[in-house]
C-alpha positions as a Python dict, from the first residue, in 0.01 Angstrom:
ca = {
    (1, 'M'): (0, 0, 0),
    (2, 'D'): (141, 234, -257),
    (3, 'L'): (487, 231, -134),
    (4, 'V'): (527, -155, -141),
    (5, 'T'): (360, -161, -465),
    (6, 'E'): (630, 102, -606),
    (7, 'A'): (907, -66, -438),
    (8, 'L'): (809, -412, -637),
    (9, 'R'): (816, -218, -931),
    (10, 'E'): (1157, -99, -848),
    (11, 'L'): (1288, -454, -817),
    (12, 'S'): (1146, -579, -1117),
    (13, 'R'): (1284, -330, -1333),
    (14, 'V'): (1645, -384, -1144),
    (15, 'H'): (1602, -745, -1184),
    (16, 'A'): (1525, -701, -1586),
    (17, 'L'): (1812, -474, -1603),
    (18, 'E'): (2057, -745, -1426),
    (19, 'I'): (1896, -1019, -1684),
    (20, 'V'): (1989, -766, -2000),
    (21, 'V'): (2323, -723, -1859),
    (22, 'T'): (2432, -1066, -1824),
    (23, 'T'): (2287, -1164, -2161),
    (24, 'I'): (2503, -916, -2247),
    (25, 'V'): (2829, -1042, -2125),
    (26, 'V'): (2756, -1394, -2208),
    (27, 'M'): (2712, -1311, -2582),
    (28, 'I'): (3015, -1087, -2580),
    (29, 'S'): (3235, -1410, -2401),
    (30, 'L'): (3062, -1596, -2703),
    (31, 'I'): (3158, -1404, -2972),
    (32, 'V'): (3523, -1312, -2817),
    (33, 'L'): (3615, -1675, -2723),
    (34, 'T'): (3462, -1872, -2968),
    (35, 'P'): (3692, -1798, -3193),
    (36, 'L'): (3965, -1845, -2961),
    (37, 'L'): (3867, -2164, -2864),
    (38, 'S'): (3790, -2275, -3217),
    (39, 'E'): (4165, -2176, -3298),
    (40, 'M'): (4309, -2365, -3024),
    (41, 'A'): (4104, -2673, -3140),
    (42, 'R'): (4259, -2657, -3453),
    (43, 'Q'): (4559, -2621, -3432),
    (44, 'D'): (4609, -2899, -3120),
    (45, 'R'): (4394, -3050, -3358),
    (46, 'G'): (4598, -2978, -3707),
    (47, 'M'): (4926, -3039, -3580),
    (48, 'E'): (4921, -3389, -3743),
    (49, 'D'): (4826, -3182, -4076),
    (50, 'V'): (5147, -2936, -4072),
    (51, 'W'): (5467, -3068, -4154),
    (52, 'I'): (5782, -2825, -3966),
    (53, 'M'): (6129, -2784, -4129),
    (54, 'D'): (6431, -2902, -3812),
    (55, 'S'): (6747, -2831, -3918),
    (56, 'G'): (6847, -3001, -3554),
    (57, 'C'): (6683, -3355, -3684),
    (58, 'S'): (6856, -3669, -3803),
    (59, 'R'): (6584, -3777, -4044),
    (60, 'H'): (6206, -3706, -4160),
    (61, 'M'): (6002, -3849, -3891),
    (62, 'T'): (5619, -3860, -3789),
    (63, 'G'): (5355, -3988, -3550),
    (64, 'H'): (5081, -4039, -3837),
    (65, 'R'): (5016, -4356, -3986),
    (66, 'K'): (4794, -4212, -4221),
    (67, 'W'): (5080, -3986, -4421),
    (68, 'F'): (5262, -4299, -4515),
    (69, 'S'): (5205, -4451, -4910),
    (70, 'G'): (5355, -4764, -4834),
    (71, 'L'): (5513, -4865, -4508),
    (72, 'N'): (5791, -5133, -4396),
    (73, 'H'): (5846, -5231, -4067),
    (74, 'V'): (6212, -5265, -3940),
    (75, 'S'): (6358, -5578, -3830),
    (76, 'T'): (6592, -5409, -3570),
    (77, 'K'): (6491, -5223, -3261),
    (78, 'E'): (6531, -4812, -3311),
    (79, 'Y'): (6450, -4538, -3068),
    (80, 'I'): (6439, -4140, -3132),
    (81, 'T'): (6564, -3918, -2831),
    (82, 'F'): (6346, -3636, -2801),
    (83, 'G'): (6419, -3291, -2667),
    (84, 'D'): (6305, -3377, -2299),
    (85, 'N'): (6513, -3684, -2316),
    (86, 'G'): (6232, -3899, -2374),
    (87, 'Q'): (6223, -4170, -2670),
    (88, 'G'): (5999, -4296, -2935),
    (89, 'K'): (6017, -4628, -3109),
    (90, 'V'): (6067, -4635, -3465),
    (91, 'M'): (5756, -4874, -3556),
    (92, 'G'): (5839, -4846, -3948),
    (93, 'V'): (6012, -4668, -4258),
    (94, 'G'): (5820, -4538, -4558),
    (95, 'S'): (5752, -4282, -4814),
    (96, 'V'): (5567, -3963, -4785),
    (97, 'S'): (5421, -3726, -5086),
    (98, 'L'): (5366, -3383, -4930),
    (99, 'S'): (5294, -3251, -5285),
    (100, 'A'): (5338, -3341, -5690),
    (101, 'K'): (5711, -3220, -5611),
    (102, 'L'): (5825, -3302, -5317),
    (103, 'S'): (5844, -3694, -5198),
    (104, 'L'): (5997, -3775, -4918),
    (105, 'R'): (6180, -4063, -4870),
    (106, 'E'): (6303, -4290, -4541),
    (107, 'V'): (6066, -4138, -4297),
    (108, 'A'): (6033, -4288, -4008),
    (109, 'F'): (5741, -4368, -3795),
    (110, 'V'): (5754, -4287, -3441),
    (111, 'R'): (5550, -4397, -3174),
    (112, 'N'): (5403, -4139, -2946),
    (113, 'L'): (5561, -3847, -3163),
    (114, 'G'): (5312, -3549, -3194),
    (115, 'F'): (5493, -3363, -3477),
    (116, 'N'): (5546, -3405, -3833),
    (117, 'L'): (5917, -3317, -3894),
    (118, 'V'): (6140, -3283, -4172),
    (119, 'S'): (6542, -3281, -4176),
    (120, 'V'): (6693, -3046, -4341),
    (121, 'S'): (7037, -3265, -4361),
    (122, 'Q'): (6869, -3568, -4554),
    (123, 'L'): (6658, -3292, -4760),
    (124, 'L'): (7049, -3194, -4881),
    (125, 'D'): (7132, -3564, -4916),
    (126, 'E'): (6862, -3666, -5138),
    (127, 'G'): (6966, -3336, -5349),
    (128, 'F'): (6782, -3067, -5243),
    (129, 'E'): (6881, -2700, -5153),
    (130, 'V'): (6706, -2552, -4880),
    (131, 'R'): (6677, -2163, -4869),
    (132, 'F'): (6645, -1983, -4539),
    (133, 'K'): (6564, -1607, -4550),
    (134, 'K'): (6352, -1367, -4339),
    (135, 'G'): (5965, -1458, -4320),
    (136, 'A'): (6038, -1755, -4566),
    (137, 'C'): (6167, -2029, -4658),
    (138, 'C'): (6245, -2243, -4949),
    (139, 'V'): (6298, -2573, -5125),
    (140, 'L'): (6448, -2609, -5432),
    (141, 'D'): (6551, -2939, -5670),
    (142, 'A'): (6902, -2985, -5881),
    (143, 'E'): (6770, -2765, -6147),
    (144, 'E'): (6652, -2447, -5896),
    (145, 'T'): (6299, -2531, -5958),
    (146, 'L'): (6073, -2412, -5680),
    (147, 'V'): (5965, -2757, -5489),
    (148, 'C'): (5804, -2610, -5199),
    (149, 'S'): (5746, -2283, -4993),
    (150, 'L'): (5734, -2273, -4638),
    (151, 'L'): (5574, -2034, -4411),
    (152, 'P'): (5690, -1898, -4037),
    (153, 'F'): (5536, -2033, -3781),
    (154, 'G'): (5660, -1897, -3429),
    (155, 'Q'): (5944, -1977, -3424),
    (156, 'V'): (5946, -2232, -3692),
    (157, 'F'): (5890, -2296, -4052),
    (158, 'R'): (5571, -2499, -4146),
    (159, 'V'): (5370, -2657, -4455),
    (160, 'D'): (5032, -2674, -4338),
    (161, 'L'): (4879, -2939, -4548),
    (162, 'T'): (4545, -2924, -4435),
    (163, 'S'): (4384, -2779, -4721),
    (164, 'V'): (4517, -3072, -4978),
    (165, 'S'): (4456, -3378, -4710),
    (166, 'G'): (4226, -3611, -4828),
    (167, 'P'): (4144, -3880, -5003),
    (168, 'A'): (4384, -3938, -5388),
    (169, 'R'): (4254, -3868, -5678),
    (170, 'C'): (4359, -3993, -6062),
    (171, 'L'): (4237, -3703, -6333),
    (172, 'V'): (4289, -3878, -6650),
    (173, 'A'): (4196, -3658, -6988),
    (174, 'S'): (4046, -3893, -7227),
    (175, 'P'): (3938, -3786, -7578),
    (176, 'S'): (3569, -3670, -7610),
    (177, 'A'): (3338, -3959, -7678),
    (178, 'D'): (3137, -3744, -7983),
    (179, 'I'): (3428, -3709, -8181),
    (180, 'W'): (3458, -4043, -8227),
    (181, 'K'): (3096, -4103, -8267),
    (182, 'W'): (3099, -3866, -8556),
    (183, 'H'): (3392, -4003, -8697),
    (184, 'R'): (3250, -4321, -8742),
    (185, 'R'): (2902, -4186, -8864),
    (186, 'L'): (3054, -3925, -9146),
    (187, 'G'): (3241, -4288, -9276),
    (188, 'H'): (3572, -4226, -9115),
    (189, 'L'): (3608, -3862, -9214),
    (190, 'S'): (3933, -3694, -9090),
    (191, 'F'): (3951, -3544, -8777),
    (192, 'D'): (4026, -3177, -8914),
    (193, 'L'): (3764, -3151, -9135),
    (194, 'L'): (3514, -3294, -8921),
    (195, 'V'): (3584, -3022, -8673),
    (196, 'R'): (3562, -2760, -8922),
    (197, 'L'): (3189, -2876, -9003),
    (198, 'S'): (3114, -2838, -8713),
    (199, 'S'): (3202, -2483, -8641),
    (200, 'M'): (3026, -2433, -8961),
    (201, 'G'): (2727, -2544, -8853),
    (202, 'L'): (2630, -2739, -9200),
    (203, 'I'): (2519, -3067, -9084),
    (204, 'R'): (2173, -3082, -8936),
    (205, 'G'): (2213, -3256, -8559),
    (206, 'L'): (2629, -3245, -8559),
    (207, 'P'): (2754, -3086, -8237),
    (208, 'K'): (3048, -2817, -8160),
    (209, 'L'): (3350, -3039, -8159),
    (210, 'R'): (3675, -2908, -8040),
    (211, 'A'): (3998, -3010, -8182),
    (212, 'E'): (4214, -3276, -7992),
    (213, 'K'): (4520, -3342, -8052),
    (214, 'D'): (4701, -3757, -8132),
    (215, 'L'): (4404, -3881, -8243),
    (216, 'V'): (4483, -4207, -8434),
    (217, 'C'): (4218, -4453, -8601),
    (218, 'H'): (4358, -4769, -8658),
    (219, 'P'): (4105, -4854, -8941),
    (220, 'C'): (4172, -4555, -9112),
    (221, 'R'): (4563, -4608, -9077),
    (222, 'H'): (4543, -4980, -9189),
    (223, 'G'): (4291, -4885, -9506),
    (224, 'K'): (4552, -4589, -9633),
    (225, 'M'): (4852, -4836, -9609),
    (226, 'V'): (5033, -4905, -9988),
    (227, 'A'): (5222, -5255, -9979),
    (228, 'A'): (5299, -5437, -10308),
    (229, 'S'): (5179, -5815, -10172),
    (230, 'H'): (5491, -5945, -10383),
    (231, 'I'): (5794, -5805, -10531),
    (232, 'P'): (5786, -5726, -10920),
    (233, 'V'): (6016, -5954, -11098),
    (234, 'S'): (6179, -5765, -11406),
    (235, 'Q'): (6324, -6065, -11571),
    (236, 'V'): (6223, -6425, -11685),
    (237, 'M'): (6377, -6652, -11447),
    (238, 'T'): (6287, -6979, -11675),
    (239, 'S'): (6518, -7092, -12000),
    (240, 'Y'): (6218, -7214, -12242),
    (241, 'P'): (5855, -7324, -12236),
    (242, 'G'): (5692, -7554, -12039),
    (243, 'E'): (5937, -7491, -11777),
    (244, 'L'): (5703, -7300, -11504),
    (245, 'L'): (5358, -7302, -11557),
    (246, 'H'): (5145, -7055, -11348),
    (247, 'M'): (4792, -7128, -11269),
    (248, 'D'): (4455, -7062, -11061),
    (249, 'T'): (4088, -7130, -11039),
    (250, 'V'): (3793, -6884, -11005),
    (251, 'G'): (3474, -6965, -10920),
    (252, 'P'): (3201, -7054, -10820),
    (253, 'A'): (3043, -6802, -11036),
    (254, 'R'): (2731, -6620, -10890),
    (255, 'V'): (2546, -6700, -11263),
    (256, 'A'): (2646, -7005, -11515),
    (257, 'S'): (2752, -6978, -11817),
    (258, 'I'): (2552, -7062, -12164),
    (259, 'S'): (2702, -7421, -12143),
    (260, 'G'): (2634, -7417, -11745),
    (261, 'K'): (2994, -7409, -11627),
    (262, 'W'): (3103, -7257, -11286),
    (263, 'Y'): (3441, -7264, -11254),
    (264, 'V'): (3732, -7164, -11464),
    (265, 'L'): (4121, -7247, -11469),
    (266, 'V'): (4395, -7001, -11609),
    (267, 'V'): (4730, -7162, -11690),
    (268, 'V'): (4984, -6900, -11780),
    (269, 'D'): (5358, -6994, -11962),
    (270, 'D'): (5607, -6860, -11751),
    (271, 'F'): (5817, -6818, -12040),
    (272, 'S'): (5615, -6743, -12327),
    (273, 'R'): (5327, -6596, -12175),
    (274, 'F'): (5113, -6780, -12334),
    (275, 'S'): (4776, -6828, -12181),
    (276, 'W'): (4495, -7136, -12147),
    (277, 'V'): (4163, -7044, -12020),
    (278, 'F'): (3941, -7373, -11946),
    (279, 'F'): (3602, -7338, -11819),
    (280, 'M'): (3457, -7644, -11587),
    (281, 'E'): (3154, -7758, -11436),
    (282, 'F'): (3324, -7888, -11200),
    (283, 'K'): (3647, -7786, -10988),
    (284, 'D'): (3795, -8116, -10964),
    (285, 'E'): (3806, -8149, -11323),
    (286, 'A'): (4137, -7838, -11340),
    (287, 'F'): (4388, -8142, -11307),
    (288, 'G'): (4292, -8303, -11686),
    (289, 'F'): (4262, -7972, -11801),
    (290, 'V'): (4606, -7866, -11653),
    (291, 'R'): (4708, -8193, -11801),
    (292, 'D'): (4661, -8117, -12140),
    (293, 'A'): (4825, -7797, -12140),
    (294, 'S'): (5120, -7957, -12026),
    (295, 'A'): (5107, -8205, -12304),
    (296, 'E'): (5012, -7934, -12554),
    (297, 'V'): (5332, -7751, -12456),
    (298, 'E'): (5575, -8026, -12485),
    (299, 'K'): (5406, -8146, -12828),
    (300, 'R'): (5480, -7803, -12948),
    (301, 'E'): (5858, -7800, -12833),
    (302, 'S'): (5942, -8158, -12983),
}
């Protein structure tokens, strides 16, 4: 009976050891294989985010529709021959932006093409310069400014755009709303003085404002304009009194005169600069006063 018990205990220890060893093997396998499987899956899935520089490619081409900002369908049937003598139909032609400085034109959208290819010959035709050296490839523009750098990927050079793919964004710089608000609150104070006051902390509640360039307040600009409404006349244009009379009415006044008049008529002779001032109760009395002034001038000249 003791021998049977001892044998069972030994079998239990062996079985437990096998379980531990199996668990360790599985964990090691997961640790080793998981990165490899992830890398393989990433490479298979991420090839659509990789552009390969190809000196034997006649034109830029891709099989992924997402790269095109605009795609024009071709009217004629055109096919691209692959290295295995297979063919892919050109579904359209459009533009592709790889970066802020590098935009590819006349890129062919080819059915069943699993890679994105950048044609060296087409880059040269578009005015770019392509330089190859050990471990690097550079694309320069006409002014020899670096446009794009490519890293070796096996026996080819590639541009990996996985990190930059995503929805397009437009970033627009706009002036701070605070500086405009305080500019109006303080009676259209100049922006420079407003920034200085905010840095000194002299006004309670005024936040710290930062200086911004090219701020234009149109009401301020219009208010500071200086322009003469009429060109000044340096010489008299008339030859005798009564030839030209200037006149204008003023009113109604907010307070009537002692005699109950609300309007004023001013008449000025252009030649002599003699002036008449008439007080009127109603505005339609102006014609009678003008007639009297004109008659008085004619009487004096006769």
